[in-house]
C-alpha positions as MATLAB code, in Angstrom:
seq = 'MARCINKLSARAAATFSRPGRHSDGGNLFLAIDKTGRRRWTFLWRRGGTTHEIGLGSASAVSLARARELASEYRDGLAKGVSPLERREAEQRARDGKKTFGACADALLDAKSSEWRNAKHRAQWKMTLEEYAKPLRALPVDGVTTEAVLSVLQPIWQSIPETASRLRGRIEAVLDFAKAHGWRAGENPAAWRGHLALILPRRSKLARGHYAAMPFDDVPAFIGKLREREATAALALEFAILTAARSGEVLGARWAEIDVEEKVWTIPASRMKGGREHRVPLSTKVLAILERLCVVRSGPFVFPGQRHGNLLSPRALEMVLHRMKIEGVTVHGFRSAFRDWCGETTSFPRELAEAALAHVSGDATERAYRRGDALEKRRKLMEAWAGFCEPKAGSNVLSMTRQNASR';
ca = [
     131.305   51.824   99.825;
     131.320   54.257   96.953;
     129.432   57.467   97.510;
     125.989   57.627   95.846;
     125.976   61.440   95.646;
     128.571   64.236   95.605;
     130.971   62.092   93.600;
     132.724   64.962   91.883;
     135.290   67.158   93.574;
     135.367   70.872   92.829;
     138.701   70.367   91.056;
     137.349   67.537   88.921;
     134.252   69.551   88.040;
     136.494   72.384   86.882;
     139.051   70.338   84.956;
     137.185   67.439   83.302;
     137.417   67.821   79.538;
     136.388   64.402   78.190;
     133.080   64.669   76.279;
     130.107   62.889   77.807;
     128.113   62.898   81.030;
     130.043   62.761   84.308;
     127.848   61.730   87.224;
     127.872   63.507   90.560;
     125.164   61.160   91.814;
     121.596   61.891   92.763;
     120.545   62.489   89.103;
     123.077   65.323   88.665;
     125.532   65.226   85.740;
     128.242   67.433   84.308;
     127.669   67.260   80.543;
     130.531   68.127   78.190;
     129.943   68.231   74.442;
     132.468   67.791   71.643;
     133.170   71.522   71.475;
     134.130   71.564   75.147;
     131.004   73.374   76.303;
     130.193   72.359   79.887;
     126.787   72.430   81.544;
     124.912   70.900   84.465;
     122.006   68.606   83.722;
     119.443   66.709   85.814;
     118.136   63.325   84.559;
     115.228   61.256   85.839;
     112.966   58.441   84.617;
     109.205   58.489   84.520;
     106.980   55.927   82.778;
     109.969   54.121   81.372;
     111.275   57.275   79.664;
     114.364   59.272   80.564;
     113.830   63.027   80.916;
     116.414   65.789   81.139;
     116.456   69.397   82.291;
     119.369   71.819   82.150;
     120.588   73.637   85.253;
     122.841   76.138   83.532;
     126.385   76.530   82.286;
     129.124   75.136   84.539;
     130.957   78.433   84.175;
     127.980   80.342   85.624;
     126.545   77.777   88.070;
     128.862   76.435   90.753;
     129.023   72.772   91.784;
     127.454   73.667   95.147;
     124.544   75.512   93.498;
     123.986   72.672   91.028;
     123.749   70.254   93.963;
     121.194   72.522   95.677;
     119.009   72.570   92.564;
     119.348   68.788   92.155;
     118.268   68.310   95.786;
     115.189   70.499   95.254;
     114.236   68.548   92.139;
     114.684   65.191   93.926;
     112.395   66.406   96.722;
     109.831   67.377   94.096;
     110.045   63.986   92.403;
     109.402   62.312   95.774;
     106.170   64.330   95.968;
     105.156   63.475   92.424;
     106.207   66.817   90.856;
     108.618   66.599   87.951;
     111.338   69.240   87.486;
     109.671   70.373   84.252;
     106.336   70.908   86.024;
     108.111   72.771   88.803;
     109.914   75.071   86.365;
     106.711   75.796   84.420;
     104.906   76.684   87.661;
     107.723   79.054   88.643;
     107.598   80.698   85.218;
     103.807   81.143   85.422;
     104.234   82.752   88.823;
     106.835   85.163   87.439;
     104.709   85.976   84.404;
     101.612   86.558   86.537;
     103.315   88.841   89.045;
     101.759   92.301   88.831;
     103.723   95.497   89.299;
     102.428   98.413   91.329;
     102.238  100.458   88.118;
     100.124   97.836   86.358;
      97.775   97.668   89.346;
      97.527  101.469   89.492;
      96.581  101.603   85.800;
      94.038   98.816   86.285;
      92.493  100.695   89.215;
      92.193  103.871   87.122;
      90.367  101.928   84.418;
      88.070  100.274   86.969;
      87.152  103.556   88.695;
      86.679  105.666   85.555;
      82.884  105.427   85.684;
      82.828  106.683   89.294;
      84.478  110.051   88.596;
      82.311  113.041   87.736;
      84.716  114.402   85.132;
      88.148  113.955   83.567;
      89.719  116.224   86.196;
      89.537  113.565   88.914;
      91.069  110.882   86.725;
      93.848  113.260   85.664;
      94.639  114.062   89.313;
      94.816  110.380   90.272;
      96.875  109.563   87.174;
      99.347  112.400   87.773;
     100.023  111.545   91.419;
     100.331  107.803   90.768;
     102.636  108.330   87.772;
     104.783  111.256   88.926;
     104.994  111.161   92.731;
     104.661  107.367   93.030;
     107.051  106.669   90.140;
     109.638  104.849   92.352;
     106.943  102.291   93.239;
     105.662  101.562   89.739;
     108.258   98.950   88.748;
     108.033   97.070   92.073;
     106.041   93.816   92.277;
     102.822   94.841   93.986;
     103.266   92.108   96.588;
     106.721   93.517   97.354;
     105.629   97.074   98.244;
     106.641   97.620  101.867;
     106.167  100.354  104.440;
     109.702  101.552  103.700;
     108.890  101.827   99.991;
     105.725  103.828  100.697;
     107.568  106.156  103.076;
     110.283  106.721  100.466;
     107.770  108.591   98.287;
     105.728  110.206  101.077;
     108.356  111.598  103.442;
     110.090  113.904  100.920;
     106.820  115.811  100.327;
     104.906  115.228  103.572;
     105.831  118.600  105.074;
     106.394  120.677  101.925;
     103.177  119.854  100.013;
     100.963  118.185  102.635;
      97.717  118.235  100.636;
      99.305  116.391   97.720;
     101.153  114.014  100.055;
      97.950  113.120  101.896;
      96.090  112.430   98.666;
      99.027  110.386   97.372;
      99.004  108.214  100.494;
      95.298  107.521  100.106;
      95.693  106.641   96.447;
      98.598  104.275   97.123;
      96.465  102.624   99.802;
      93.635  102.239   97.278;
      95.946  100.611   94.713;
      97.243   98.108   97.265;
      93.703   97.300   98.478;
      92.676   96.824   94.843;
      95.599   94.420   94.339;
      94.712   92.456   97.469;
      91.079   92.125   96.356;
      92.307   90.562   93.102;
      94.653   88.158   94.887;
      97.834   89.878   93.698;
      99.104   90.576   97.213;
      98.297   89.523  100.772;
      98.751   90.861  104.277;
      98.296   94.323  105.789;
      98.288   97.447  103.673;
     101.598   99.332  104.196;
      99.956  102.617  103.127;
      97.141  102.408  105.699;
      96.916  105.458  107.961;
      95.080  104.315  111.088;
      97.204  102.137  113.312;
     100.140  102.249  110.924;
     101.468  105.352  109.134;
      99.692  107.507  111.719;
     102.294  106.219  114.167;
     105.168  107.213  111.858;
     104.162  110.399  110.040;
     102.902  113.611  111.730;
      99.148  114.067  111.676;
      97.596  116.664  109.390;
      96.679  118.835  112.403;
     100.385  119.340  113.010;
     101.074  120.368  109.445;
     100.750  123.824  107.949;
      97.240  124.577  106.697;
      95.824  127.248  104.444;
      98.004  129.165  102.000;
     101.447  127.966  100.994;
     104.237  130.018  102.548;
     105.199  132.549   99.894;
     108.137  134.872   99.377;
     107.134  138.561   99.107;
     107.235  139.369   95.407;
     109.628  142.274   96.007;
     112.223  139.721   97.201;
     111.970  137.474   94.156;
     114.483  139.366   91.931;
     117.202  139.177   94.618;
     116.438  135.504   95.151;
     116.776  134.748   91.436;
     120.107  136.569   91.419;
     121.392  134.162   94.079;
     119.717  131.219   92.365;
     121.698  131.882   89.179;
     124.937  131.363   91.091;
     124.067  127.668   91.323;
     124.862  125.361   88.415;
     122.545  122.453   89.255;
     119.716  121.419   86.944;
     117.326  121.768   89.898;
     118.230  125.468   90.185;
     117.362  126.014   86.519;
     114.128  124.081   87.043;
     113.204  126.315   89.988;
     113.838  129.511   87.998;
     111.816  128.019   85.130;
     108.967  127.305   87.579;
     109.057  130.846   88.972;
     109.100  132.552   85.561;
     106.307  130.356   84.145;
     104.230  130.385   87.387;
     103.791  126.629   86.876;
     103.374  123.964   89.527;
     106.474  121.994   90.470;
     105.024  118.706   89.207;
     104.288  120.257   85.813;
     107.854  121.587   85.578;
     109.593  118.400   86.731;
     107.612  116.320   84.238;
     108.178  118.715   81.333;
     109.235  116.976   78.119;
     110.997  118.425   75.107;
     108.113  117.205   72.949;
     105.851  119.678   74.779;
     108.074  122.663   73.917;
     107.608  124.621   70.696;
     110.557  127.009   70.600;
     109.508  128.642   67.327;
     106.026  129.440   68.627;
     107.429  130.127   72.105;
     104.824  127.910   73.749;
     104.965  125.082   76.263;
     101.858  122.870   75.967;
     101.214  120.804   79.080;
      98.884  117.862   78.311;
      95.710  117.405   80.311;
      97.075  114.205   81.844;
      99.735  116.206   83.716;
      97.535  119.108   84.797;
      95.858  119.300   88.186;
      92.654  120.465   86.543;
      92.727  117.772   83.877;
      92.757  120.331   81.030;
      95.497  121.101   78.515;
      97.365  124.293   79.431;
      99.489  126.435   77.113;
     102.238  128.511   78.690;
     103.706  131.431   76.711;
     107.486  131.360   77.052;
     109.225  134.624   77.853;
     112.649  135.543   76.512;
     114.245  134.621   79.861;
     112.598  131.181   79.854;
     113.721  130.530   76.288;
     117.278  131.329   77.404;
     117.020  128.635   80.085;
     115.782  126.138   77.492;
     118.624  127.062   75.151;
     121.148  126.226   77.892;
     119.474  122.925   78.624;
     119.176  121.979   74.961;
     122.975  121.977   74.639;
     123.222  119.093   77.138;
     119.925  117.430   76.222;
     120.157  113.693   76.916;
     116.625  112.330   76.999;
     112.912  113.147   76.818;
     112.797  115.283   79.975;
     113.693  118.969   79.990;
     115.018  118.621   83.544;
     116.519  115.110   83.690;
     117.617  113.389   86.871;
     121.044  111.935   87.498;
     120.009  108.526   86.172;
     119.492  108.419   82.418;
     115.827  108.496   81.397;
     114.591  109.638   84.821;
     113.254  113.020   85.832;
     114.325  114.989   88.893;
     113.079  113.964   92.327;
     109.716  115.513   93.364;
     111.589  117.169   96.228;
     114.416  118.569   94.087;
     113.100  122.141   94.006;
     112.416  122.247   97.741;
     115.972  121.022   98.333;
     117.331  124.016   96.410;
     115.603  126.311   98.924;
     116.940  124.199  101.779;
     120.529  124.344  100.516;
     120.232  128.104  100.035;
     118.992  128.340  103.650;
     115.785  130.094  102.568;
     113.323  129.412  105.382;
     109.588  129.945  105.611;
     109.105  129.677  101.848;
     107.719  126.909   99.625;
     108.140  126.360   95.902;
     104.385  126.509   95.409;
     104.412  129.866   97.184;
     106.113  131.498   94.187;
     102.792  131.145   92.367;
     101.259  133.240   95.135;
     104.063  135.782   94.769;
     103.269  136.009   91.040;
      99.557  136.459   91.790;
     100.234  139.154   94.402;
     102.507  140.997   91.963;
      99.798  140.886   89.292;
      97.123  142.229   91.613;
      99.144  144.856   93.448;
     101.459  146.343   90.846;
      99.957  145.788   87.379;
      96.796  146.608   85.471;
      96.476  143.149   83.919;
      92.912  141.798   84.401;
      92.296  139.332   87.203;
      91.053  136.709   84.700;
      94.363  136.882   82.848;
      96.350  136.230   86.022;
      94.076  133.309   86.915;
      94.475  131.880   83.416;
      98.260  132.122   83.745;
      98.001  130.018   86.907;
      95.721  127.514   85.104;
      92.922  128.329   87.535;
      89.357  127.927   86.330;
      87.576  131.228   86.998;
      83.942  132.294   86.606;
      80.781  130.201   86.705;
      79.873  127.513   84.204;
      77.911  129.884   81.963;
      80.762  132.420   81.830;
      83.240  129.674   80.981;
      80.971  128.316   78.265;
      80.939  131.676   76.484;
      84.679  132.287   76.901;
      86.682  131.164   73.884;
      90.432  130.570   73.648;
      93.022  130.897   76.369;
      94.188  134.497   75.767;
      97.642  133.200   74.922;
      98.990  136.404   73.368;
      97.637  138.558   76.182;
      99.218  136.205   78.684;
     102.475  136.402   76.742;
     102.670  140.122   77.582;
     101.923  139.314   81.217;
     104.670  136.686   81.457;
     107.219  138.934   79.741;
     106.398  141.641   82.279;
     106.792  139.140   85.142;
     110.136  137.933   83.795;
     111.280  141.527   83.498;
     110.264  142.246   87.080;
     112.090  139.105   88.298;
     115.361  140.145   86.704;
     117.853  140.836   89.537;
     118.429  144.520   90.279;
     121.856  145.979   90.886;
     122.680  146.036   94.587;
     119.855  143.693   95.604;
     120.633  141.549   98.647;
     119.048  138.196   99.330;
     120.261  138.264  102.963;
     117.613  140.757  104.020;
     114.995  138.520  102.461;
     116.332  135.493  104.332;
     116.287  137.268  107.658;
     112.772  138.543  107.036;
     111.440  135.088  106.237;
     113.264  133.467  109.129;
     111.721  135.927  111.593;
     108.132  135.197  110.581;
];
């Protein structure tokens, strides 16, 4: 008895050239048109009418795969579901699939009325856009524990406060998605009974001030830093000389830099305090930007290895690790700058706080204060850059031993 299905051999499927439909059985056909184009097609009858759906080019879809698809469509027909209805349902499911980034943005919009001021929204937005960037393109129902850990572990020890807040905000996004029916199951960012068993508890992490390098050691450190050619090394020097936070530096865009005015304007959306911050650029910082401009390849001042991406949030900490500088954090260089201001200069305290983008004074004092003292801060940052310039005979080894012994 002739076979009802699987009539074609692999050789026949590859060599048939006669135009027309060649049946493999079970509603599956190899269709060849007059130009020689070959494709798989599935035919069925419903209500006295013949219907057809394409399964793809024969050069891209193998005979075995075409038979699998035909089998799935026959099973659907037996249940009363036509191949066209099945394909439309699959397309709707794909179109309706939410990404983590889309859910995060929707949560920000939904919670806007709950926040007391723009600062809180800016903080949530920054962490969910910058630190959680690897998650944003993932389907929200595909975010796993491994994916959550991939963004938490690199910063869990180095910037624990930010990491803890990031975890909570990721958990909130995933709970928000579950409440809307966009994902199901347990929350992979939950702390109790889950990540608490994987990550160290906050009580085991460093508390209080960030570990800082003594400001007297900074010039020698920068001298060693300049021996490294990596973009991350330039980004770290840029961060030190501008006294900016690492997240602000890593997210810096060329559009924010005004070389002629010697100003870097960080938008409120990327600032911890949710307020625009202007940074006067010293001569040394402009020299760094000039080097980077020669190899500029995208919107970011400090691009990552993949085109269009910025450096990893942990990139600056890894520079310290590779240089074997222990007991020091990137954020601690801001403290070194502040200590230098207070102990060795006559610049007013308010000017130093403004350089760090700290909000100082009570509400009344701030209401009467106008401007951001940009030109006064320019003198401060030039003085800091001058102090940070490596001195002849300076030795970073003594600094390393001192920090390691603390």
